[in-house]
Short mmCIF file of C-alpha atoms in Angstrom, two decimals:
data_model
loop_
_atom_site.label_atom_id
_atom_site.label_comp_id
_atom_site.label_asym_id
_atom_site.label_seq_id
_atom_site.Cartn_x
_atom_site.Cartn_y
_atom_site.Cartn_z
CA MET K 1 -19.49 19.03 35.63
CA PHE K 2 -17.52 22.05 33.72
CA GLY K 3 -20.33 21.86 30.88
CA LEU K 4 -18.95 19.12 29.42
CA GLU K 5 -20.50 16.81 26.97
CA THR K 6 -20.56 13.15 28.27
CA ASP K 7 -17.91 11.70 26.34
CA VAL K 8 -15.52 14.49 27.11
CA PHE K 9 -16.42 14.52 30.63
CA ILE K 10 -15.34 10.66 30.83
CA LEU K 11 -12.05 11.25 28.99
CA LEU K 12 -11.33 14.34 31.56
CA PHE K 13 -12.03 11.56 34.40
CA ILE K 14 -9.72 9.01 32.64
CA SER K 15 -7.09 11.49 32.38
CA LEU K 16 -7.15 12.75 36.07
CA PHE K 17 -7.07 9.15 37.33
CA ALA K 18 -4.02 8.22 34.88
CA ALA K 19 -2.47 11.32 36.50
CA CYS K 20 -3.07 10.33 39.82
CA ALA K 21 -1.90 6.75 39.09
CA PHE K 22 1.36 8.10 37.58
CA GLU K 23 2.36 9.83 40.85
CA PHE K 24 0.99 6.73 43.07
CA VAL K 25 3.42 4.61 40.94
CA ASN K 26 5.94 7.43 41.57
CA GLY K 27 5.28 6.99 45.18
CA PHE K 28 6.12 3.48 45.58
CA HIS K 29 8.63 3.71 42.83
CA ASP K 30 10.84 6.58 44.01
CA THR K 31 10.16 6.86 47.70
CA ALA K 32 11.51 3.42 48.31
CA ASN K 33 14.85 4.83 47.87
CA ALA K 34 14.33 7.18 50.75
CA VAL K 35 13.14 4.61 53.23
CA ALA K 36 15.80 2.03 52.09
CA THR K 37 18.79 3.23 54.46
CA VAL K 38 16.18 3.59 57.44
CA ILE K 39 15.19 0.05 57.17
CA TYR K 40 18.40 -1.72 56.24
CA THR K 41 20.07 0.07 59.48
CA ASN K 42 17.24 -1.04 61.73
CA SER K 43 16.43 2.63 62.32
CA LEU K 44 12.67 2.17 61.49
CA LYS K 45 10.37 -0.92 61.11
CA PRO K 46 9.40 -1.29 57.16
CA THR K 47 5.56 -0.27 57.87
CA VAL K 48 6.51 2.57 60.16
CA ALA K 49 9.11 3.80 57.66
CA VAL K 50 6.97 3.83 54.43
CA VAL K 51 3.81 5.29 56.75
CA TRP K 52 6.23 8.04 57.79
CA SER K 53 7.78 8.52 54.47
CA GLY K 54 4.26 8.87 52.90
CA ILE K 55 3.43 11.62 55.34
CA CYS K 56 6.63 13.33 54.70
CA ASN K 57 5.88 13.14 51.05
CA PHE K 58 2.49 14.72 51.51
CA THR K 59 3.55 17.58 53.27
CA GLY K 60 6.34 18.04 50.86
CA VAL K 61 3.68 18.26 47.98
CA LEU K 62 1.48 20.92 49.79
CA LEU K 63 4.42 22.97 50.75
CA GLY K 64 6.57 22.92 47.72
CA GLY K 65 5.10 25.52 45.27
CA ILE K 66 4.51 25.18 41.69
CA GLY K 67 7.74 26.08 40.12
CA VAL K 68 8.76 22.91 38.93
CA ALA K 69 5.28 21.96 37.95
CA MET K 70 5.18 24.99 35.59
CA GLY K 71 8.59 24.09 34.44
CA ILE K 72 7.15 20.91 33.18
CA VAL K 73 4.16 22.23 31.40
CA ASN K 74 6.41 24.97 29.62
CA LEU K 75 8.03 21.92 28.05
CA LEU K 76 5.60 21.98 25.58
CA PRO K 77 5.14 24.68 22.54
CA VAL K 78 2.31 27.13 23.07
CA GLU K 79 0.67 26.03 20.08
CA LEU K 80 0.25 22.47 21.60
CA LEU K 81 -0.94 23.94 24.84
CA VAL K 82 -3.54 26.41 23.23
CA ASP K 83 -5.13 23.85 20.84
CA GLN K 84 -9.10 24.75 20.54
CA ASN K 85 -9.79 21.02 19.92
CA VAL K 86 -10.33 19.14 23.27
CA TYR K 87 -9.80 15.77 21.63
CA HIS K 88 -6.42 16.96 20.49
CA SER K 89 -5.39 17.85 24.13
CA VAL K 90 -6.73 14.37 25.33
CA ALA K 91 -4.60 12.47 22.90
CA MET K 92 -1.62 14.56 24.15
CA VAL K 93 -2.38 13.74 27.80
CA LEU K 94 -3.21 10.15 27.54
CA ALA K 95 0.02 9.59 25.46
CA LEU K 96 2.48 11.09 28.09
CA LEU K 97 0.65 9.50 30.73
CA LEU K 98 0.55 5.95 29.61
CA SER K 99 4.16 5.88 28.39
CA ALA K 100 5.31 7.14 31.84
CA ILE K 101 3.33 4.76 33.54
CA ILE K 102 4.00 1.69 31.07
CA TRP K 103 8.00 2.22 31.87
CA ASN K 104 7.78 3.00 35.42
CA LEU K 105 5.87 -0.33 36.34
CA GLY K 106 8.31 -2.40 34.11
CA THR K 107 11.28 -1.01 35.84
CA TRP K 108 9.64 -1.55 39.15
CA TYR K 109 8.84 -5.01 38.35
CA PHE K 110 12.04 -5.70 37.79
CA GLY K 111 13.35 -4.07 40.80
CA ILE K 112 15.38 -1.43 38.62
CA PRO K 113 15.73 2.27 40.25
CA SER K 114 14.49 4.08 37.33
CA SER K 115 13.99 7.50 36.96
CA SER K 116 10.17 8.86 36.98
CA SER K 117 11.40 12.46 36.27
CA HIS K 118 13.17 11.11 32.96
CA THR K 119 10.27 8.71 32.11
CA LEU K 120 7.79 11.69 32.21
CA ILE K 121 10.27 14.38 30.52
CA GLY K 122 10.98 11.90 27.91
CA SER K 123 7.14 11.34 27.17
CA ILE K 124 6.34 15.05 27.33
CA LEU K 125 9.35 15.46 24.46
CA GLY K 126 7.99 12.62 22.50
CA VAL K 127 4.25 14.06 22.44
CA GLY K 128 6.17 17.44 21.32
CA LEU K 129 8.13 16.00 18.68
CA ALA K 130 5.26 13.79 17.24
CA PHE K 131 3.25 17.46 17.33
CA SER K 132 5.89 18.92 15.10
CA THR K 133 5.22 15.90 12.48
CA LEU K 134 1.51 16.85 11.96
CA PRO K 135 0.32 18.85 8.86
CA GLU K 136 -1.42 21.36 10.92
CA ASN K 137 1.79 22.31 12.69
CA THR K 138 2.71 25.18 10.20
CA THR K 139 5.30 26.87 12.51
CA GLY K 140 7.38 23.36 13.11
CA ALA K 141 7.00 24.03 16.94
CA ALA K 142 8.17 20.86 18.71
CA VAL K 143 9.57 21.56 22.15
CA ASN K 144 10.75 24.64 24.28
CA TRP K 145 14.39 23.31 23.57
CA ASP K 146 15.51 26.34 25.73
CA LYS K 147 13.66 24.81 28.63
CA ALA K 148 14.56 21.31 27.69
CA ILE K 149 18.33 21.78 27.74
CA GLU K 150 17.98 23.31 31.13
CA THR K 151 16.19 20.37 32.50
CA GLY K 152 18.64 18.05 30.75
CA GLU K 153 21.31 19.70 32.34
CA ALA K 154 19.81 19.29 35.75
CA LEU K 155 18.76 15.61 35.18
CA LEU K 156 22.43 14.84 34.08
CA LEU K 157 24.33 16.61 36.74
CA SER K 158 22.70 15.69 39.83
CA PRO K 159 23.54 11.83 39.98
CA LEU K 160 27.15 13.03 39.23
CA LEU K 161 27.23 15.28 42.06
CA GLY K 162 25.27 13.01 44.37
CA PHE K 163 28.11 10.36 43.54
CA SER K 164 30.83 12.76 44.15
CA LEU K 165 29.39 14.96 47.03
CA ALA K 166 28.85 11.44 48.95
CA ILE K 167 32.53 10.46 48.43
CA VAL K 168 33.59 13.96 49.65
CA LEU K 169 31.23 13.88 52.86
CA MET K 170 32.46 10.29 53.83
CA PHE K 171 36.12 11.39 53.53
CA ILE K 172 35.34 14.29 55.79
CA LEU K 173 33.51 12.17 58.54
CA ARG K 174 36.67 9.66 58.59
CA ARG K 175 38.96 12.57 59.08
CA SER K 176 36.70 14.74 61.65
CA VAL K 177 34.91 12.59 63.97
CA PRO K 178 36.46 11.01 67.12
CA ASN K 179 37.83 7.39 66.98
CA ASP K 180 35.01 6.09 69.40
CA VAL K 181 32.16 7.73 67.18
CA LYS K 182 34.06 6.71 64.16
CA ASP K 183 33.67 2.91 65.37
CA GLN K 184 30.04 3.31 65.65
CA LEU K 185 29.43 5.28 62.66
CA PHE K 186 31.23 2.88 60.24
CA LYS K 187 30.34 -0.34 61.30
CA GLU K 188 27.73 -2.39 59.70
CA PRO K 189 24.18 -2.66 61.68
CA LYS K 190 23.67 -5.80 63.58
CA LYS K 191 20.89 -7.90 62.64
CA ASN K 192 17.44 -7.12 64.25
CA SER K 193 19.23 -4.83 66.39
CA GLU K 194 18.67 -0.76 66.65
CA PRO K 195 21.52 1.49 66.21
CA PRO K 196 22.60 3.65 68.99
CA ALA K 197 19.85 6.47 69.80
CA TRP K 198 22.01 9.65 68.33
CA ILE K 199 22.71 7.56 65.00
CA ARG K 200 19.01 6.65 64.57
CA GLY K 201 18.06 10.18 65.13
CA ILE K 202 20.22 11.39 62.24
CA LEU K 203 18.81 8.65 59.95
CA ILE K 204 15.39 9.32 60.73
CA VAL K 205 15.93 12.96 59.99
CA THR K 206 17.80 12.14 56.83
CA CYS K 207 15.13 10.02 55.48
CA SER K 208 12.50 12.64 56.66
CA LEU K 209 14.22 15.23 54.55
CA VAL K 210 14.58 13.16 51.60
CA SER K 211 10.93 12.35 51.57
CA PHE K 212 9.65 15.89 52.21
CA PHE K 213 11.79 17.21 49.21
CA HIS K 214 11.02 14.08 46.88
CA GLY K 215 7.51 15.57 47.56
CA SER K 216 8.39 19.01 46.81
CA ASN K 217 9.89 18.10 43.35
CA ASP K 218 8.31 14.98 41.94
CA GLY K 219 5.11 15.73 43.24
CA GLN K 220 5.15 18.90 41.49
CA LYS K 221 5.55 17.03 38.47
CA GLY K 222 2.10 15.42 39.04
CA VAL K 223 0.53 18.85 39.62
CA GLY K 224 1.88 20.04 36.34
CA LEU K 225 0.17 17.02 34.88
CA ILE K 226 -3.00 17.66 36.00
CA MET K 227 -2.91 21.42 34.89
CA LEU K 228 -1.83 20.01 31.40
CA ILE K 229 -5.14 17.93 31.52
CA LEU K 230 -7.21 20.83 32.85
CA ILE K 231 -5.76 23.40 30.63
CA GLY K 232 -6.16 21.11 27.37
CA ILE K 233 -9.67 19.83 28.29
CA VAL K 234 -11.20 22.72 30.35
CA PRO K 235 -9.70 25.58 29.00
CA TYR K 236 -12.38 28.22 29.96
CA HIS K 237 -11.97 27.53 33.56
CA PHE K 238 -8.08 26.71 33.87
CA ALA K 239 -6.20 28.51 30.92
CA VAL K 240 -5.78 31.50 33.15
CA LYS K 241 -6.09 32.30 36.88
CA SER K 242 -9.83 33.38 36.74
CA ASP K 243 -9.99 35.15 40.19
CA LEU K 244 -7.61 37.79 39.18
CA ASP K 245 -8.47 41.08 37.73
CA PRO K 246 -7.17 41.44 34.37
CA ARG K 247 -6.44 44.96 34.87
CA LEU K 248 -3.63 44.17 37.01
CA MET K 249 -1.94 43.72 33.65
CA GLN K 250 -1.85 47.09 32.91
CA PRO K 251 1.55 48.17 34.76
CA ASN K 252 3.20 44.84 33.29
CA ILE K 253 2.11 46.07 30.01
CA ILE K 254 3.73 49.49 30.54
CA GLY K 255 6.95 47.85 31.43
CA ILE K 256 7.03 45.72 28.22
CA GLU K 257 6.34 48.58 26.34
CA GLN K 258 9.03 50.62 27.89
CA THR K 259 11.63 47.91 27.12
CA ILE K 260 10.24 47.48 23.38
CA ALA K 261 10.62 51.40 23.09
CA THR K 262 14.45 51.19 23.92
CA LEU K 263 14.94 48.49 20.90
CA ASP K 264 15.97 49.52 17.45
CA SER K 265 14.25 46.87 15.19
CA SER K 266 16.90 47.43 12.43
CA GLN K 267 19.49 45.94 14.85
CA LEU K 268 17.54 42.82 15.32
CA SER K 269 17.58 39.39 13.58
CA PRO K 270 14.97 39.06 10.65
CA ALA K 271 13.20 36.52 13.04
CA ASN K 272 13.35 38.73 16.31
CA ARG K 273 12.00 41.65 14.08
CA GLU K 274 8.88 39.33 13.47
CA ARG K 275 8.68 38.40 17.05
CA LEU K 276 8.58 42.20 17.93
CA VAL K 277 5.86 42.81 15.53
CA GLN K 278 3.93 39.59 16.99
CA THR K 279 4.46 40.74 20.52
CA ARG K 280 2.98 44.38 20.05
CA ASN K 281 -0.20 42.72 18.32
CA GLU K 282 -0.33 40.74 21.33
CA LEU K 283 0.12 43.74 23.72
CA SER K 284 -2.72 45.43 21.72
CA GLU K 285 -5.25 42.72 22.25
CA LEU K 286 -4.43 42.51 25.92
CA LYS K 287 -5.00 46.30 26.24
CA ALA K 288 -8.11 45.91 24.20
CA LEU K 289 -9.35 43.29 26.64
CA ILE K 290 -8.59 45.24 29.72
CA ASN K 291 -10.36 48.73 28.32
CA ALA K 292 -13.31 46.72 27.52
CA PRO K 293 -16.31 46.43 30.00
CA LEU K 294 -15.80 43.18 31.88
CA VAL K 295 -18.28 41.31 33.99
CA ASP K 296 -17.47 40.81 37.70
CA ASN K 297 -14.04 42.25 36.77
CA LYS K 298 -12.88 38.73 35.14
CA ILE K 299 -11.73 37.63 31.72
CA PRO K 300 -14.54 36.29 29.63
CA ASN K 301 -14.57 32.57 29.21
CA GLU K 302 -14.35 32.68 25.57
CA LYS K 303 -11.11 35.04 25.67
CA ARG K 304 -9.03 32.71 28.28
CA LEU K 305 -7.59 30.39 25.83
CA ASP K 306 -6.47 33.45 23.58
CA VAL K 307 -5.39 35.34 26.71
CA ARG K 308 -3.39 32.73 27.51
CA LYS K 309 -1.62 32.02 24.30
CA ASP K 310 -0.68 36.09 24.27
CA LEU K 311 0.72 35.74 27.70
CA LEU K 312 2.90 32.74 26.83
CA LEU K 313 3.88 34.16 23.46
CA ILE K 314 4.89 37.50 25.11
CA GLY K 315 7.09 36.11 27.57
CA SER K 316 8.71 33.55 25.17
CA ASN K 317 9.19 36.11 22.44
CA MET K 318 10.61 39.13 24.72
CA LYS K 319 13.25 36.46 26.12
CA LYS K 320 14.39 35.87 22.82
CA ILE K 321 14.39 39.41 21.62
CA THR K 322 16.32 40.78 24.48
CA SER K 323 18.82 37.93 24.01
CA ASP K 324 19.61 39.24 20.53
CA GLU K 325 23.09 41.00 20.41
CA GLY K 326 21.37 43.80 18.65
CA ALA K 327 18.92 44.57 21.24
CA ASN K 328 21.23 46.34 23.98
CA VAL K 329 18.89 46.42 26.80
CA SER K 330 20.37 48.24 29.69
CA PRO K 331 20.31 46.06 33.16
CA ASN K 332 17.71 48.43 34.73
CA GLN K 333 15.14 47.84 31.85
CA MET K 334 15.66 44.03 32.24
CA ALA K 335 15.03 44.49 35.62
CA VAL K 336 11.71 46.12 34.89
CA LEU K 337 11.02 43.57 32.05
CA ASN K 338 11.54 40.43 34.17
CA LYS K 339 9.49 42.02 37.00
CA SER K 340 6.70 42.48 34.20
CA LEU K 341 6.82 38.85 33.02
CA GLY K 342 7.46 37.29 36.53
CA GLU K 343 5.30 35.00 38.49
CA GLU K 344 5.10 37.01 41.51
CA SER K 345 3.53 40.30 40.11
CA GLY K 346 3.97 39.95 36.42
CA LEU K 347 1.97 38.43 33.48
CA ARG K 348 3.29 34.97 34.58
CA ARG K 349 0.90 35.02 37.72
CA PHE K 350 -2.12 34.59 35.39
CA THR K 351 -0.78 31.52 33.74
CA ASP K 352 1.66 29.82 36.31
CA TYR K 353 -0.74 28.70 39.08
CA ALA K 354 -2.75 25.38 40.45
CA PRO K 355 -5.92 25.04 42.64
CA PHE K 356 -5.50 23.87 45.81
CA TRP K 357 -7.13 20.92 45.33
CA VAL K 358 -5.17 19.78 42.49
CA ILE K 359 -1.97 19.81 44.85
CA LEU K 360 -4.16 17.96 47.49
CA MET K 361 -5.12 15.61 44.92
CA ILE K 362 -1.46 14.84 43.88
CA ALA K 363 -0.33 14.78 47.59
CA LEU K 364 -2.70 11.83 48.71
CA SER K 365 -1.79 9.94 45.47
CA LEU K 366 1.93 10.06 46.16
CA GLY K 367 1.66 9.66 49.87
CA LEU K 368 -0.43 6.79 49.36
CA GLY K 369 1.67 5.23 46.74
CA THR K 370 4.95 5.47 48.95
CA MET K 371 3.09 3.01 51.48
CA ILE K 372 2.44 0.39 48.74
CA GLY K 373 5.02 -1.76 46.66
CA TRP K 374 8.32 -0.40 48.00
CA ARG K 375 10.01 -3.59 48.71
CA ARG K 376 11.42 -4.27 45.40
CA ILE K 377 13.17 -1.20 44.92
CA VAL K 378 14.28 -1.13 48.80
CA VAL K 379 16.13 -4.51 48.11
CA THR K 380 17.85 -3.21 45.28
CA VAL K 381 19.09 0.09 46.99
CA GLY K 382 19.83 -1.63 50.31
CA GLU K 383 21.34 -4.83 49.14
CA LYS K 384 22.54 -4.69 45.71
CA ILE K 385 24.64 -1.58 44.70
CA GLY K 386 27.38 -2.33 47.33
CA LYS K 387 29.17 -5.71 48.03
CA GLN K 388 29.07 -4.70 51.80
CA HIS K 389 26.00 -3.92 53.89
CA LEU K 390 25.05 -0.61 54.10
CA THR K 391 26.73 1.21 57.03
CA TYR K 392 25.27 4.03 59.23
CA ALA K 393 27.69 6.22 57.78
CA GLN K 394 26.92 5.37 54.26
CA GLY K 395 23.09 5.73 54.55
CA ALA K 396 23.34 8.97 56.27
CA SER K 397 25.76 10.32 53.76
CA ALA K 398 23.67 9.17 50.76
CA GLU K 399 20.61 10.66 52.21
CA LEU K 400 21.91 14.12 53.32
CA VAL K 401 23.38 14.50 49.85
CA ALA K 402 20.13 13.79 48.37
CA ALA K 403 17.94 15.56 50.27
CA THR K 404 20.30 18.79 50.01
CA MET K 405 20.32 18.59 46.23
CA ILE K 406 16.82 17.90 45.61
CA GLY K 407 15.72 20.64 47.76
CA PHE K 408 18.17 22.90 45.90
CA ALA K 409 16.71 22.08 42.57
CA SER K 410 13.26 22.61 43.88
CA TRP K 411 14.36 26.12 44.79
CA LEU K 412 15.89 26.60 41.55
CA LYS K 413 12.39 25.23 40.05
CA LEU K 414 14.37 22.51 38.50
CA PRO K 415 13.21 18.62 38.34
CA VAL K 416 15.88 16.17 39.13
CA SER K 417 15.55 12.26 39.88
CA THR K 418 15.23 11.30 43.62
CA THR K 419 16.18 7.83 42.10
CA HIS K 420 19.48 8.77 40.47
CA VAL K 421 20.49 10.94 43.11
CA LEU K 422 20.20 8.79 45.87
CA SER K 423 21.31 5.43 44.11
CA SER K 424 24.36 7.42 43.13
CA GLY K 425 25.08 8.77 46.48
CA ILE K 426 24.99 4.96 47.88
CA ALA K 427 27.40 3.92 44.91
CA GLY K 428 29.74 7.24 46.08
CA SER K 429 29.55 6.08 49.81
CA MET K 430 30.46 2.50 48.96
CA VAL K 431 33.15 3.50 46.65
CA ALA K 432 34.47 5.88 49.63
CA SER K 433 34.82 2.71 51.76
CA LYS K 434 36.65 0.17 49.68
CA GLY K 435 36.85 1.82 46.30
CA VAL K 436 35.26 0.70 42.80
CA LYS K 437 35.65 -2.80 43.39
CA ASN K 438 32.91 -2.41 46.39
CA LEU K 439 30.39 -1.72 43.63
CA GLN K 440 28.09 -4.66 42.54
CA ALA K 441 28.77 -4.45 38.58
CA SER K 442 25.62 -6.21 37.53
CA THR K 443 23.32 -3.76 39.57
CA ILE K 444 25.18 -0.73 38.58
CA ARG K 445 25.20 -1.84 35.17
CA ASN K 446 21.18 -2.39 35.15
CA ILE K 447 20.85 1.16 36.84
CA ALA K 448 22.88 2.62 34.13
CA LEU K 449 21.07 0.69 31.23
CA ALA K 450 17.90 2.04 32.68
CA TRP K 451 19.21 5.65 32.89
CA VAL K 452 20.46 5.40 29.31
CA LEU K 453 17.09 3.74 27.99
CA THR K 454 14.52 5.75 29.94
CA LEU K 455 14.64 9.05 27.70
CA PRO K 456 14.62 7.44 24.29
CA VAL K 457 12.22 4.55 25.17
CA SER K 458 9.66 6.89 26.90
CA VAL K 459 10.28 9.33 23.91
CA LEU K 460 9.46 6.62 21.27
CA LEU K 461 6.25 5.33 23.35
CA SER K 462 4.85 8.57 23.83
CA PHE K 463 5.49 9.60 20.25
CA THR K 464 3.69 6.51 18.93
CA LEU K 465 1.07 6.69 21.17
CA TYR K 466 0.18 10.32 20.56
CA ILE K 467 0.14 9.71 16.72
CA PHE K 468 -2.30 6.72 17.41
CA PHE K 469 -4.71 8.48 19.65
CA ARG K 470 -4.72 11.60 17.24
CA TRP K 471 -5.79 9.16 14.71
CA LEU K 472 -8.16 7.48 17.05
CA LEU K 473 -9.74 10.66 18.48
#
């Protein structure tokens, strides 16, 4: 398969299996948050809830696009993503996957709602930092820090917003709904008794939305993992989208060259002057490729990894050059440049993609994982965050806030943590009812501790594993 030697094919299979295992664990680790409210309000039986949530997750992955997936891929430096040594790529993939799975399973075992997003991103950062220490890395490239900071801000702000918005929503409900409705909405569910039909409908809808948007956001992280594996181990097939005619790059190259023509290199910083020279060379390489005879109008196999490197570096360098104070690029020219570099009709459409079978494989892994192992996290979310039983209003408010925020993050192509957004929403709803004293300190402490530790622990694990696998392989 893919013309690989037996040992490399086995490593590819192991890597793909590990990526699916991560997404499977993500399913029963994270999606338990979505079903906790419908289970604890007796809106759905547990079996029905997790199966329905699994279906919604599956659908979310299929329809969620790949913006978040490519954001995950682009956290790593270009030099690491275009390493010609397949064993180095295997070391990278195994390190970040194993570290993520180890932490996820550990927190799941103890019933702590930890974030798979934090875990995966920490693992990717650890691999990038480990790569920066290797003698072969002459550039010192470690991590795409601009993307890492953007991702970190999304992960940091989302639980704070979830907590605050849940309090606001609960306040609005208390002030705006009629008293007879309020009496039903804010009471604790009766044991083994379904809520009124209209409340049950609201809770099922909000559970469905959280599950769908969880698939559209977290599922994309699995898609990004698979693409990291395929690009690293079988670059001839997956480094660029092979079914696109490379001559489609011609207007994009012209647009970029028009921007470059407006620049006064003497006004740029020394680093950006070097980037400008490098970008001109990369554009020349692409033009030579386009003007050469092409078999079946496709990029030759042996050129695909080099083309991917050129495309990624052109995008990265032009972003840094045009942000230079001395660049003075007009808004109109920036619009032309962004279109030339973009994923819809620009150069990134050649690198930012995922085959349908990859999306389907992750959708199945996440959907099946949702149906297994949910109980530990559900108990924590439903019983241990607040001192009172979860009311209908609290469940609906937390899930509506979570669904809205996750959906908005997916639209912005940013990864967020379903676990932290929903847990903080439930905590906010508890505070809105009876103040901070309504929170169970031990559970909040454990969740906060996991939130604080997840990033450094996953960074350390993946850093260590990457160095070990590079030595081993």
